[in-house]
Coordinates of C-alpha atoms and ligand atoms in Angstrom, one line a residue:
X1 CA 73.8 64.2 -55.3
X2 CA 72.3 66.8 -53.0
X3 CA 73.9 67.8 -49.8
X4 CA 71.4 66.2 -47.5
X5 CA 71.7 62.8 -49.2
X6 CA 75.5 63.1 -49.2
X7 CA 75.6 63.9 -45.5
X8 CA 73.5 60.9 -44.6
X9 CA 75.6 58.6 -46.9
X10 CA 78.7 59.9 -45.2
X11 CA 77.2 59.3 -41.8
X12 CA 76.4 55.7 -42.7
X13 CA 80.0 55.2 -44.0
X14 CA 81.3 56.7 -40.7
X15 CA 79.1 54.2 -38.8
X16 CA 80.6 51.2 -40.7
X17 CA 84.1 52.5 -40.2
X18 CA 83.4 52.8 -36.4
X19 CA 81.8 49.5 -35.6
X20 CA 82.1 47.0 -38.5
X21 CA 84.7 44.7 -40.0
X22 CA 84.7 45.8 -43.6
X23 CA 85.7 43.4 -46.4
X24 CA 86.1 44.3 -50.1
X25 CA 85.8 42.2 -53.2
X26 CA 88.0 42.3 -56.4
X27 CA 85.2 43.7 -58.6
X28 CA 84.7 46.7 -56.2
X29 CA 88.4 47.3 -56.1
X30 CA 88.4 47.5 -59.9
X31 CA 85.3 49.7 -60.1
X32 CA 85.5 53.2 -61.5
X33 CA 84.3 54.8 -58.3
X34 CA 86.7 53.1 -56.0
X35 CA 89.0 56.1 -55.6
X36 CA 86.1 58.3 -54.6
X37 CA 85.0 55.7 -52.0
X38 CA 88.5 55.5 -50.5
X39 CA 88.6 59.3 -50.3
X40 CA 85.4 59.2 -48.2
X41 CA 86.3 56.1 -46.2
X42 CA 90.0 56.3 -45.3
X43 CA 89.7 59.3 -42.9
X44 CA 87.1 57.4 -40.9
X45 CA 89.1 54.2 -40.8
X46 CA 92.1 56.2 -39.5
X47 CA 89.9 58.0 -36.9
X48 CA 88.6 54.7 -35.5
X49 CA 91.8 52.7 -36.0
X50 CA 89.9 50.3 -38.3
X51 CA 91.2 48.6 -41.4
X52 CA 89.7 47.7 -44.8
X53 CA 90.1 43.9 -45.2
X54 CA 91.3 42.5 -48.6
X55 CA 91.5 38.7 -48.9
X56 CA 94.8 37.5 -50.2
X57 CA 92.9 35.8 -52.9
X58 CA 91.7 39.1 -54.3
X59 CA 95.3 40.2 -54.7
X60 CA 95.9 37.0 -56.6
X61 CA 92.9 37.7 -58.8
X62 CA 94.2 41.1 -59.6
X63 CA 97.6 39.7 -60.5
X64 CA 96.1 37.2 -62.8
X65 CA 94.8 40.1 -65.0
X66 CA 98.1 42.0 -65.1
X67 CA 99.9 40.2 -67.9
X68 CA 96.9 40.4 -70.1
X69 CA 98.0 40.9 -73.7
X70 CA 94.4 40.9 -75.1
X71 CA 93.1 43.5 -72.7
X72 CA 95.8 46.0 -72.0
X73 CA 93.6 48.6 -70.3
X74 CA 92.3 46.0 -67.9
X75 CA 95.8 44.7 -67.2
X76 CA 97.0 48.2 -66.4
X77 CA 94.0 48.9 -64.2
X78 CA 94.6 45.7 -62.3
X79 CA 98.3 46.6 -61.8
X80 CA 97.5 50.1 -60.5
X81 CA 94.8 48.7 -58.2
X82 CA 97.1 46.0 -56.9
X83 CA 99.9 48.6 -56.2
X84 CA 97.4 50.9 -54.5
X85 CA 96.2 48.1 -52.2
X86 CA 99.8 47.3 -51.3
X87 CA 100.6 51.0 -50.5
X88 CA 97.5 51.2 -48.3
X89 CA 98.6 48.1 -46.5
X90 CA 102.0 49.7 -45.9
X91 CA 100.3 52.8 -44.5
X92 CA 98.2 50.7 -42.2
X93 CA 94.6 51.3 -43.4
X94 CA 94.3 48.0 -45.3
X95 CA 94.7 44.5 -44.0
X96 CA 95.5 41.6 -46.3
X97 CA 94.1 38.4 -44.9
X98 CA 93.9 34.8 -45.8
X99 CA 95.9 31.9 -47.3
X100 CA 97.4 31.2 -50.6
X101 CA 95.3 28.1 -50.7
X102 CA 91.9 29.9 -50.4
X103 CA 89.9 28.6 -53.4
X104 CA 87.6 31.4 -54.6
X105 CA 87.3 34.8 -53.1
X106 CA 83.5 34.2 -53.1
X107 CA 83.9 31.1 -51.0
X108 CA 86.3 32.9 -48.7
X109 CA 83.7 35.6 -48.0
X110 CA 80.9 33.0 -47.4
X111 CA 83.1 31.0 -45.0
X112 CA 84.5 34.0 -43.1
X113 CA 81.1 35.7 -42.8
X114 CA 79.3 32.6 -41.6
X115 CA 82.0 32.0 -38.9
X116 CA 82.7 35.5 -37.7
X117 CA 79.2 37.0 -37.6
X118 CA 79.0 35.5 -34.1
X119 CA 81.7 38.0 -33.0
X120 CA 81.5 41.0 -35.3
X121 CA 79.3 43.2 -37.4
X122 CA 80.5 42.2 -41.0
X123 CA 80.1 44.3 -44.2
X124 CA 81.1 43.1 -47.7
X125 CA 81.6 45.7 -50.4
X126 CA 81.0 44.0 -53.7
X127 CA 79.6 44.9 -57.1
X128 CA 78.5 41.2 -57.6
X129 CA 74.8 40.8 -57.3
X130 CA 74.9 37.0 -56.8
X131 CA 77.6 37.1 -54.2
X132 CA 75.6 39.9 -52.4
X133 CA 72.5 37.7 -52.4
X134 CA 74.5 34.7 -51.0
X135 CA 76.0 36.9 -48.3
X136 CA 72.6 38.4 -47.3
X137 CA 71.2 34.9 -47.3
X138 CA 73.4 34.1 -44.3
X139 CA 71.0 36.3 -42.3
X140 CA 68.3 33.7 -43.0
X141 CA 70.0 30.9 -41.1
X142 CA 68.9 31.2 -37.5
X143 CA 71.6 31.8 -35.0
X144 CA 70.7 33.2 -31.6
X145 CA 73.8 35.2 -30.9
X146 CA 74.9 36.2 -34.4
X147 CA 75.1 39.8 -35.7
X148 CA 73.4 40.6 -39.0
X149 CA 75.7 40.7 -42.1
X150 CA 75.5 43.4 -44.7
X151 CA 76.5 43.6 -48.4
X152 CA 76.7 46.9 -50.3
X153 CA 78.0 48.1 -53.6
X154 CA 80.1 51.2 -54.5
X155 CA 77.8 53.7 -56.2
X156 CA 78.8 56.3 -58.7
X157 CA 79.1 59.0 -55.9
X158 CA 81.8 57.0 -54.1
X159 CA 79.5 55.9 -51.3
X160 CA 77.8 52.6 -50.5
X161 CA 74.4 51.6 -51.8
X162 CA 72.2 48.6 -51.2
X163 CA 71.6 46.3 -54.2
X164 CA 68.4 47.1 -56.2
X165 CA 67.2 43.7 -57.2
X166 CA 63.9 45.1 -58.4
X167 CA 65.8 46.8 -61.2
X168 CA 66.4 43.4 -62.8
X169 CA 63.5 41.4 -61.6
X170 CA 60.6 43.7 -62.4
X171 CA 60.0 45.8 -65.5
X172 CA 62.8 47.3 -67.4
X173 CA 62.7 50.4 -69.6
X174 CA 61.3 48.4 -72.6
X175 CA 59.1 45.6 -71.4
X176 CA 56.6 47.5 -69.3
X177 CA 53.1 46.9 -70.4
X178 CA 53.1 45.9 -74.0
X179 CA 51.4 42.5 -73.8
X180 CA 50.1 42.7 -77.3
X181 CA 51.2 40.6 -80.3
X182 CA 53.8 41.3 -82.9
X183 CA 52.6 42.2 -86.4
X184 CA 52.5 39.6 -89.2
X185 CA 54.6 41.0 -92.1
X186 CA 55.0 39.8 -95.7
X187 CA 57.6 42.3 -96.8
X188 CA 61.2 41.8 -95.6
X189 CA 62.9 44.6 -93.7
X190 CA 65.4 46.8 -95.6
X191 CA 67.5 47.5 -92.5
X192 CA 71.2 46.8 -93.4
X193 CA 73.0 43.6 -92.8
X194 CA 76.4 45.3 -93.2
X195 CA 78.8 44.8 -90.3
X196 CA 79.0 47.8 -88.1
X197 CA 82.6 48.3 -86.8
X198 CA 82.9 48.8 -83.0
X199 CA 85.8 50.1 -81.0
X200 CA 85.8 47.3 -78.4
X201 CA 84.2 43.9 -77.8
X202 CA 83.9 43.6 -74.0
X203 CA 85.2 40.5 -72.2
X204 CA 85.5 39.0 -68.8
X205 CA 85.4 41.5 -65.9
X206 CA 84.6 44.4 -68.2
X207 CA 81.8 46.8 -67.3
X208 CA 79.2 47.3 -70.0
X209 CA 76.1 49.5 -70.3
X210 CA 72.5 48.5 -70.5
X211 CA 69.4 50.6 -70.4
X212 CA 69.1 49.8 -66.7
X213 CA 72.6 50.9 -65.8
X214 CA 76.2 49.5 -65.8
X215 CA 76.8 45.8 -65.2
X216 CA 79.9 43.6 -65.0
X217 CA 80.6 40.7 -67.2
X218 CA 81.8 37.7 -65.1
X219 CA 83.1 34.3 -66.2
X220 CA 82.6 32.9 -69.7
X221 CA 79.8 30.3 -69.8
X222 CA 79.8 29.3 -73.5
X223 CA 81.2 30.4 -76.8
X224 CA 79.6 29.8 -80.3
X225 CA 79.7 30.9 -83.8
X226 CA 77.9 34.1 -83.1
X227 CA 79.6 35.2 -79.9
X228 CA 80.2 34.5 -76.2
X229 CA 77.8 34.1 -73.3
X230 CA 79.0 35.5 -69.9
X231 CA 77.6 35.4 -66.4
X232 CA 77.0 38.9 -65.0
X233 CA 76.6 40.5 -61.6
X234 CA 72.8 40.3 -62.3
X235 CA 70.5 37.3 -62.4
X236 CA 70.9 37.4 -66.2
X237 CA 73.5 36.3 -68.6
X238 CA 75.0 38.4 -71.4
X239 CA 75.5 37.4 -75.0
X240 CA 78.3 39.5 -76.6
X241 CA 78.5 39.2 -80.4
X242 CA 81.7 38.7 -82.3
X243 CA 82.9 41.9 -84.0
X244 CA 82.0 40.5 -87.5
X245 CA 78.4 39.6 -86.4
X246 CA 77.4 43.1 -85.3
X247 CA 74.9 44.6 -87.7
X248 CA 72.3 47.3 -87.6
X249 CA 69.7 44.7 -88.4
X250 CA 70.5 42.8 -85.3
X251 CA 70.3 45.9 -83.1
X252 CA 67.0 47.0 -84.6
X253 CA 65.5 43.6 -84.3
X254 CA 66.5 43.3 -80.6
X255 CA 65.0 46.8 -80.0
X256 CA 61.8 45.6 -81.6
X257 CA 61.8 42.3 -79.5
X258 CA 62.1 44.4 -76.3
X259 CA 58.9 46.4 -77.1
X260 CA 56.8 43.4 -76.0
X261 CA 57.0 41.5 -72.7
X262 CA 57.6 37.9 -73.5
X263 CA 57.4 36.4 -70.0
X264 CA 57.4 32.6 -70.2
X265 CA 59.7 30.6 -67.9
X266 CA 62.2 28.7 -70.0
X267 CA 62.2 31.0 -73.0
X268 CA 65.5 32.9 -72.8
X269 CA 64.1 36.0 -74.5
X270 CA 66.2 39.2 -74.5
X271 CA 65.5 41.6 -71.6
X272 CA 67.9 44.4 -72.4
X273 CA 70.5 45.6 -74.9
X274 CA 74.2 45.7 -74.1
X275 CA 76.5 48.6 -75.2
X276 CA 80.3 48.9 -74.7
X277 CA 81.8 51.9 -73.0
X278 CA 81.6 53.8 -76.3
X279 CA 77.8 53.3 -76.3
X280 CA 78.1 50.9 -79.3
X281 CA 75.7 48.0 -79.6
X282 CA 77.5 44.7 -78.8
X283 CA 75.0 42.2 -77.4
X284 CA 72.0 41.6 -75.1
X285 CA 71.0 40.4 -71.7
X286 CA 68.7 37.3 -71.2
X287 CA 67.7 34.8 -68.5
X288 CA 70.2 31.9 -68.0
X289 CA 69.4 28.5 -69.4
X290 CA 69.9 25.0 -67.9
X291 CA 69.8 21.5 -69.2
X292 CA 71.2 19.3 -72.0
X293 CA 70.6 19.8 -75.7
X294 CA 67.8 17.8 -77.1
X295 CA 70.3 16.4 -79.6
X296 CA 72.5 14.9 -76.8
X297 CA 69.9 14.1 -74.2
X298 CA 67.1 12.6 -76.4
X299 CA 68.0 12.1 -80.0
X300 CA 70.7 9.4 -79.5
X301 CA 68.9 6.4 -78.0
X302 CA 71.9 5.1 -75.9
X303 CA 72.4 8.6 -74.5
X304 CA 68.7 8.9 -73.8
X305 CA 68.8 5.7 -71.7
X306 CA 71.8 7.0 -69.9
X307 CA 70.5 10.5 -69.3
X308 CA 67.0 9.5 -68.2
X309 CA 67.3 5.8 -67.2
X310 CA 63.8 5.7 -65.6
X311 CA 62.0 7.2 -68.5
X312 CA 58.9 5.6 -70.0
X313 CA 57.1 6.6 -73.1
X314 CA 54.9 8.9 -71.0
X315 CA 57.9 11.0 -70.1
X316 CA 58.8 11.5 -73.8
X317 CA 55.2 12.4 -74.5
X318 CA 55.1 14.8 -71.5
X319 CA 58.3 16.4 -72.9
X320 CA 56.6 16.9 -76.2
X321 CA 53.7 18.6 -74.4
X322 CA 56.1 20.9 -72.4
X323 CA 57.9 21.9 -75.6
X324 CA 54.6 22.4 -77.5
X325 CA 53.2 24.7 -74.9
X326 CA 56.2 27.0 -75.3
X327 CA 56.0 27.0 -79.1
X328 CA 52.3 27.8 -78.8
X329 CA 53.1 30.7 -76.5
X330 CA 55.5 32.1 -79.1
X331 CA 53.4 31.4 -82.1
X332 CA 50.4 33.0 -80.4
X333 CA 52.4 36.2 -80.1
X334 CA 53.2 35.9 -83.9
X335 CA 56.8 35.0 -83.1
X336 CA 58.1 32.5 -85.7
X337 CA 60.9 30.5 -84.1
X338 CA 62.2 29.7 -87.6
X339 CA 65.3 27.7 -86.8
X340 CA 63.6 24.9 -84.7
X341 CA 66.3 22.3 -84.1
X342 CA 67.5 20.0 -81.3
X343 CA 70.5 22.2 -80.4
X344 CA 68.2 25.2 -79.5
X345 CA 66.1 23.3 -76.9
X346 CA 67.7 22.3 -73.6
X347 CA 66.1 19.6 -71.4
X348 CA 66.2 19.5 -67.6
X349 CA 63.3 17.1 -67.2
X350 CA 60.1 16.2 -69.0
X351 CA 58.5 19.2 -67.4
X352 CA 61.4 21.7 -67.6
X353 CA 63.0 22.9 -70.9
X354 CA 64.8 26.0 -72.0
X355 CA 64.6 27.6 -75.5
X356 CA 67.9 29.3 -76.4
X357 CA 69.2 31.4 -79.4
X358 CA 66.0 33.4 -79.2
X359 CA 67.6 36.3 -81.0
X360 CA 67.3 34.4 -84.2
X361 CA 63.5 34.3 -84.0
X362 CA 61.5 35.9 -86.8
X363 CA 59.9 39.1 -85.5
X364 CA 57.6 41.1 -87.8
X365 CA 59.7 42.0 -90.9
X366 CA 63.0 40.7 -89.4
X367 CA 63.7 37.2 -90.7
X368 CA 65.2 34.3 -88.8
X369 CA 68.5 34.2 -90.7
X370 CA 69.4 30.5 -90.0
X371 CA 67.9 27.0 -90.4
X372 CA 68.8 23.3 -90.9
X373 CA 67.7 21.1 -93.8
X374 CA 65.8 18.5 -91.7
X375 CA 63.4 21.1 -90.3
X376 CA 62.9 23.0 -93.5
X377 CA 59.6 22.6 -95.2
X378 CA 59.6 21.2 -98.8
X379 CA 58.3 24.5 -100.3
X380 CA 61.3 26.5 -98.9
X381 CA 64.1 23.9 -99.3
X382 CA 67.2 25.4 -100.7
X383 CA 66.3 29.0 -100.2
X384 CA 68.5 31.5 -98.4
X385 CA 67.1 32.1 -94.9
X386 CA 68.2 35.8 -94.8
X387 CA 66.2 36.7 -97.8
X388 CA 62.6 35.8 -97.1
X389 CA 60.1 35.7 -94.2
X390 CA 58.9 32.3 -93.1
X391 CA 55.1 31.6 -92.8
X392 CA 53.4 29.8 -90.0
X393 CA 52.9 26.9 -92.5
X394 CA 56.7 26.6 -92.8
X395 CA 56.9 26.7 -89.0
X396 CA 54.3 24.0 -88.6
X397 CA 56.4 21.6 -90.8
X398 CA 59.4 22.2 -88.4
X399 CA 57.1 21.5 -85.4
X400 CA 55.8 18.3 -86.9
X401 CA 59.4 17.1 -87.7
X402 CA 60.5 17.9 -84.1
X403 CA 57.5 15.9 -82.7
X404 CA 58.2 12.9 -85.0
X405 CA 61.8 12.9 -83.9
X406 CA 60.8 13.0 -80.2
X407 CA 58.5 10.0 -80.7
X408 CA 61.1 8.0 -82.7
X409 CA 64.1 9.5 -80.8
X410 CA 66.4 11.2 -83.3
X411 CA 64.9 9.6 -86.4
X412 CA 64.0 12.1 -89.2
X413 CA 60.7 11.3 -91.0
X414 CA 62.4 10.9 -94.4
X415 CA 65.6 9.1 -93.4
X416 CA 64.8 5.7 -95.1
X417 CA 66.2 6.5 -98.5
X418 CA 69.7 6.1 -97.2
X419 CA 72.4 7.7 -99.2
X420 CA 70.1 10.1 -101.1
X421 CA 70.2 13.8 -100.4
X422 CA 68.0 14.7 -97.4
X423 CA 66.8 17.9 -99.1
X424 CA 65.6 15.9 -102.1
X425 CA 63.8 13.4 -99.8
X426 CA 61.9 16.2 -98.1
X427 CA 60.9 17.7 -101.5
X428 CA 59.6 14.3 -102.7
X429 CA 57.6 13.8 -99.5
X430 CA 58.0 10.0 -99.8
X431 CA 57.1 9.1 -96.2
X432 CA 57.9 5.5 -95.3
X433 CA 55.8 4.7 -92.2
X434 CA 52.6 2.8 -92.9
X435 CA 49.2 3.9 -92.0
X436 CA 46.3 1.5 -92.4
X437 CA 46.8 -0.2 -95.8
X438 CA 49.0 2.6 -97.1
X439 CA 52.7 2.0 -97.2
X440 CA 55.5 2.6 -99.6
X441 CA 57.0 -0.6 -98.3
X442 CA 60.2 1.1 -97.4
X443 CA 59.8 1.4 -93.7
X444 CA 63.2 1.4 -91.9
X445 CA 63.7 -2.0 -90.2
X446 CA 63.8 -2.9 -86.5
X447 CA 63.1 -0.7 -83.5
X448 CA 61.8 2.3 -85.6
X449 CA 58.9 0.2 -87.0
X450 CA 58.1 -1.1 -83.5
X451 CA 58.0 2.5 -82.1
X452 CA 55.9 3.7 -84.9
X453 CA 53.4 0.9 -84.4
X454 CA 52.9 1.7 -80.7
X455 CA 51.9 5.3 -81.3
X456 CA 48.2 6.2 -81.0
X457 CA 46.1 5.8 -84.1
X458 CA 45.3 9.6 -84.2
X459 CA 49.0 10.5 -84.0
X460 CA 50.0 8.1 -86.8
X461 CA 47.2 9.6 -88.9
X462 CA 48.4 13.1 -88.2
X463 CA 52.1 12.3 -89.0
X464 CA 51.1 10.3 -92.1
X465 CA 48.9 13.1 -93.5
X466 CA 51.6 15.7 -92.8
X467 CA 54.5 13.9 -94.3
X468 CA 52.9 12.1 -97.3
X469 CA 52.8 14.0 -100.5
X470 CA 49.0 13.9 -101.0
X471 CA 48.2 13.8 -97.3
X472 CA 45.4 15.9 -95.8
X473 CA 47.9 18.2 -93.9
X474 CA 50.7 18.0 -96.5
X475 CA 50.3 21.5 -98.0
X476 CA 51.8 24.6 -96.4
X477 CA 48.5 26.2 -95.4
X478 CA 46.8 23.0 -94.1
X479 CA 49.5 21.8 -91.7
X480 CA 48.6 21.2 -88.0
X481 CA 49.5 24.1 -85.6
X482 CA 51.2 23.7 -82.2
X483 CA 47.7 24.1 -80.8
X484 CA 46.3 21.1 -82.7
X485 CA 49.3 18.9 -81.9
X486 CA 48.8 19.7 -78.2
X487 CA 45.4 18.1 -78.3
X488 CA 46.8 14.9 -79.8
X489 CA 49.7 14.7 -77.4
X490 CA 47.6 15.5 -74.3
X491 CA 45.3 12.7 -75.3
X492 CA 48.2 10.4 -75.7
X493 CA 49.6 11.3 -72.3
X494 CA 46.3 10.8 -70.8
X495 CA 45.9 7.3 -72.3
X496 CA 49.4 6.3 -71.0
X497 CA 48.9 7.8 -67.5
X498 CA 45.4 6.3 -66.9
X499 CA 46.8 2.9 -68.0
X500 CA 44.2 2.5 -70.7
X501 CA 46.9 2.2 -73.4
X502 CA 48.8 -0.3 -71.3
X503 CA 45.6 -2.5 -71.0
X504 CA 45.7 -3.1 -74.7
X505 CA 49.4 -3.8 -74.8
X506 CA 51.7 -3.2 -71.8
X507 CA 54.7 -2.8 -74.2
X508 CA 53.2 0.5 -75.5
X509 CA 54.4 2.1 -72.2
X510 CA 58.0 1.3 -73.0
X511 CA 60.5 3.7 -74.6
X512 CA 61.9 1.0 -76.9
X513 CA 59.4 -1.7 -77.7
X514 CA 60.8 -5.0 -79.0
X515 CA 57.9 -6.0 -81.2
X516 CA 54.9 -4.5 -83.0
X517 CA 51.9 -3.3 -81.1
X518 CA 49.5 -6.2 -80.4
X519 CA 46.5 -6.4 -82.8
X520 CA 43.2 -7.2 -81.0
X521 CA 42.2 -9.6 -83.8
X522 CA 45.3 -11.8 -83.4
X523 CA 45.9 -14.5 -80.8
X524 CA 49.2 -14.4 -78.9
X525 CA 51.2 -17.2 -77.3
X526 CA 54.1 -17.2 -74.9
X527 CA 57.2 -18.6 -76.7
X528 CA 58.6 -21.7 -75.1
X529 CA 62.1 -20.6 -75.7
X530 CA 62.3 -16.8 -75.2
X531 CA 59.1 -16.4 -73.1
X532 CA 58.1 -13.4 -75.1
X533 CA 54.6 -12.8 -76.4
X534 CA 54.3 -13.7 -80.1
X535 CA 51.7 -14.0 -82.8
X536 CA 50.3 -17.5 -82.7
X537 CA 49.9 -17.8 -86.5
X538 CA 53.6 -17.1 -87.1
X539 CA 54.7 -19.6 -84.4
X540 CA 55.1 -23.4 -84.6
X541 CA 54.9 -25.8 -81.7
X542 CA 54.9 -22.9 -79.3
X543 CA 58.0 -21.4 -80.7
X544 CA 58.1 -17.8 -82.0
X545 CA 59.2 -16.8 -85.4
X546 CA 62.5 -15.3 -84.3
X547 CA 63.4 -18.3 -82.1
X548 CA 62.6 -20.7 -84.9
X549 CA 65.3 -19.0 -87.0
X550 CA 67.7 -19.1 -84.0
X551 CA 69.5 -22.1 -82.6
X552 CA 72.8 -23.8 -81.6
X553 CA 75.8 -22.1 -83.2
X554 CA 78.8 -24.3 -84.0
X555 CA 81.6 -24.5 -86.6
X556 CA 82.0 -26.5 -89.8
X557 CA 84.5 -29.3 -89.1
X558 CA 86.5 -28.5 -92.2
X559 CA 86.5 -24.8 -92.9
X560 CA 85.5 -23.5 -89.4
X561 CA 82.6 -21.4 -90.8
X562 CA 79.8 -20.7 -88.3
X563 CA 76.7 -22.8 -88.7
X564 CA 73.3 -22.7 -87.0
X565 CA 71.4 -25.8 -86.1
X566 CA 68.1 -23.9 -86.0
X567 CA 65.3 -24.6 -83.6
X568 CA 63.1 -25.1 -86.7
X569 CA 65.5 -27.9 -87.9
X570 CA 65.8 -29.4 -84.4
X571 CA 62.2 -29.3 -83.2
X572 CA 60.0 -29.0 -86.3
X573 CA 61.8 -30.8 -89.1
X574 CA 63.8 -33.0 -86.6
X575 CA 66.7 -33.2 -89.0
X576 CA 70.2 -34.2 -87.7
X577 CA 72.9 -31.7 -87.2
X578 CA 75.5 -31.6 -90.1
X579 CA 79.2 -31.7 -89.4
X580 CA 80.0 -29.7 -92.5
X581 CA 78.8 -26.6 -94.2
X582 CA 77.1 -27.2 -97.6
X583 CA 80.2 -26.2 -99.5
X584 CA 82.5 -28.6 -97.5
X585 CA 79.9 -31.4 -97.8
X586 CA 79.9 -31.0 -101.7
X587 CA 83.7 -30.9 -101.7
X588 CA 83.9 -34.3 -99.9
X589 CA 82.2 -36.0 -102.8
X590 CA 84.4 -34.3 -105.4
X591 CA 87.2 -36.4 -107.0
X592 CA 90.6 -36.4 -105.2
X593 CA 92.2 -38.3 -108.0
X594 CA 91.5 -40.7 -110.9
X595 CA 93.2 -44.1 -110.8
X596 CA 93.6 -46.8 -113.5
X597 CA 92.6 -50.3 -112.1
X598 CA 95.6 -52.7 -112.0
X599 CA 93.4 -55.6 -112.9
X600 CA 90.9 -54.4 -115.5
X601 CA 92.6 -51.1 -116.4
X602 CA 89.3 -49.2 -116.1
X603 CA 89.5 -45.7 -114.5
X604 CA 87.9 -45.1 -111.1
X605 CA 87.5 -42.1 -108.8
X606 CA 88.8 -41.6 -105.3
X607 CA 86.8 -38.9 -103.6
X608 CA 88.1 -36.3 -101.1
X609 CA 86.2 -38.1 -98.3
X610 CA 87.7 -41.5 -99.3
X611 CA 91.2 -40.0 -99.5
X612 CA 90.8 -38.5 -96.0
X613 CA 89.5 -41.9 -94.7
X614 CA 92.5 -43.9 -96.1
X615 CA 95.0 -41.3 -94.8
X616 CA 93.5 -41.2 -91.3
X617 CA 93.7 -45.0 -91.1
X618 CA 97.3 -45.0 -92.4
X619 CA 96.3 -47.1 -95.4
X620 CA 97.5 -47.2 -99.0
X621 CA 95.1 -45.9 -101.6
X622 CA 93.4 -48.9 -103.4
X623 CA 94.9 -50.0 -106.7
X624 CA 91.9 -51.9 -108.0
X625 CA 88.4 -50.6 -108.9
X626 CA 85.5 -51.4 -106.7
X627 CA 84.2 -54.3 -109.0
X628 CA 87.7 -56.0 -109.1
X629 CA 88.0 -55.6 -105.3
X630 CA 84.6 -57.3 -104.9
X631 CA 85.5 -60.1 -107.3
X632 CA 88.8 -60.7 -105.5
X633 CA 87.0 -60.8 -102.1
X634 CA 84.6 -63.5 -103.5
X635 CA 87.4 -65.6 -104.9
X636 CA 88.7 -66.3 -101.4
Ligands
ZN1 ZN1 60.9 -17.0 -78.9
ZN2 ZN1 82.9 -25.9 -94.4
ZN3 ZN1 89.0 -53.3 -112.0

């Protein structure tokens, strides 16, 4: 820092010490350059009888770090800092303010600054980009008498600097102009997949290095098999790999990824590489994601109804269009997503989605090392994903599968074979949804058949020909691209939004239709019982097929088994309602016992029904056969 700059930085610091109330945040207290700042600032504070204000909550935050067994150096640093602040308090240059009950230091600053800017000039010293933005935002709320508020960070010279947002919002070192595409490669990279040992995996509140300078890891957002995602003091989030996941191949691939600008809202593509304090590669920086995983928001029908209760089919189709546009963007740059699956796509609305886990994408000769069975094309089933490069044909199979599972929420195209191995089903390509007269007669029952029948003709044709063994688009090199699917889905969306599709059959607009799509060559009636539309030729006397098989439910008088007196029996056959189930009816006519007639000595049978009758009347069982009883009666 040259003398002139240093003098003006010092002058500004003096100005703040003279006229401003100066607050400081935990992350600045912990910053490496805090000591230098205090050396510059304290003499002025004493000169103007001012104090540096530390919220009580920041002391608590420091104390929270102290007994940290996992991070001894941070714990020690927090302890030294805490003791330092207490000493400065005792010597009268620091004021500790606030209550034990203050929630978050960040909230404390916002509340205090909003309130006291009417009385004082307020300055917050923080290293936290987001907090600084929030504080500076207070200036935007109009108040006639308020003073402006200021937020500055401690710089490496021990003075205060404004935040440089443009560092993160504009172009970084890597992604400057390169708008071109990546190369298409056929030969796998030979960069090593050996684990590279590092001296330290950074964690919460650690400072890490990027090509744009030092940043601070904030709270943990998510943790997965590969590593942990942290918020940072920038608009981006950081993915820090687990120690056993750090390889040279990962680093080289990320470096390659950063040579092109991939600027598409919703694709959480790396923007910078992260190194620990020993300059070892440990992760990368990317835009944050929002929304729920496709798996949870869409692929389980009850959760879909709960997450998006007002959705119609058009919203699902619009979601497919939104997703397809992003896939097309990537494929157009020769990026193969590879591991397309419902956990890597997050949904906010039908118009807003986020693609995550982008570091697994296949870029040039770096493969996508992961995948799932359902989305893997038949020709590469069972292969090890780290050992080969996927083709756009492989990718197009995954795209088709994703689209099918969006239209029939969560239902994979080859799921009908039940217990069989899903990988075998895909290799056989025995697709079970009918198209025209073609069907393997194994279509899954119920709502799936209905949903399939309500798709557009062109979409059914495309799916059928992609998933059926001898279909027109079944082979790797003939499959439809994201581009081609976009045409079909935009057409579908248009048919739904203009109401043209609904004119043929209103139920086609529903997410979960309850019958097949209406056929224009068939007459429909309104069922007298359920009031639903039904095919006339399958109905009788105005009653639909399913109502004919339904009816009054009651219990067998003997065994209690449930019986149905169907509407068919009641209204069409007009039979009477039986008291007993068929088994109990047959049992009634079986023999209870055989008796020898006391007159003629012939054997005769007493049935179960007769036995029950005599018992219920309190009568003795007859001793004579029917014939002798008749004769005896006539004799009188
Ligand atoms: Zn009915
Ligand atoms: Zn019975
Ligand atoms: Zn007899």
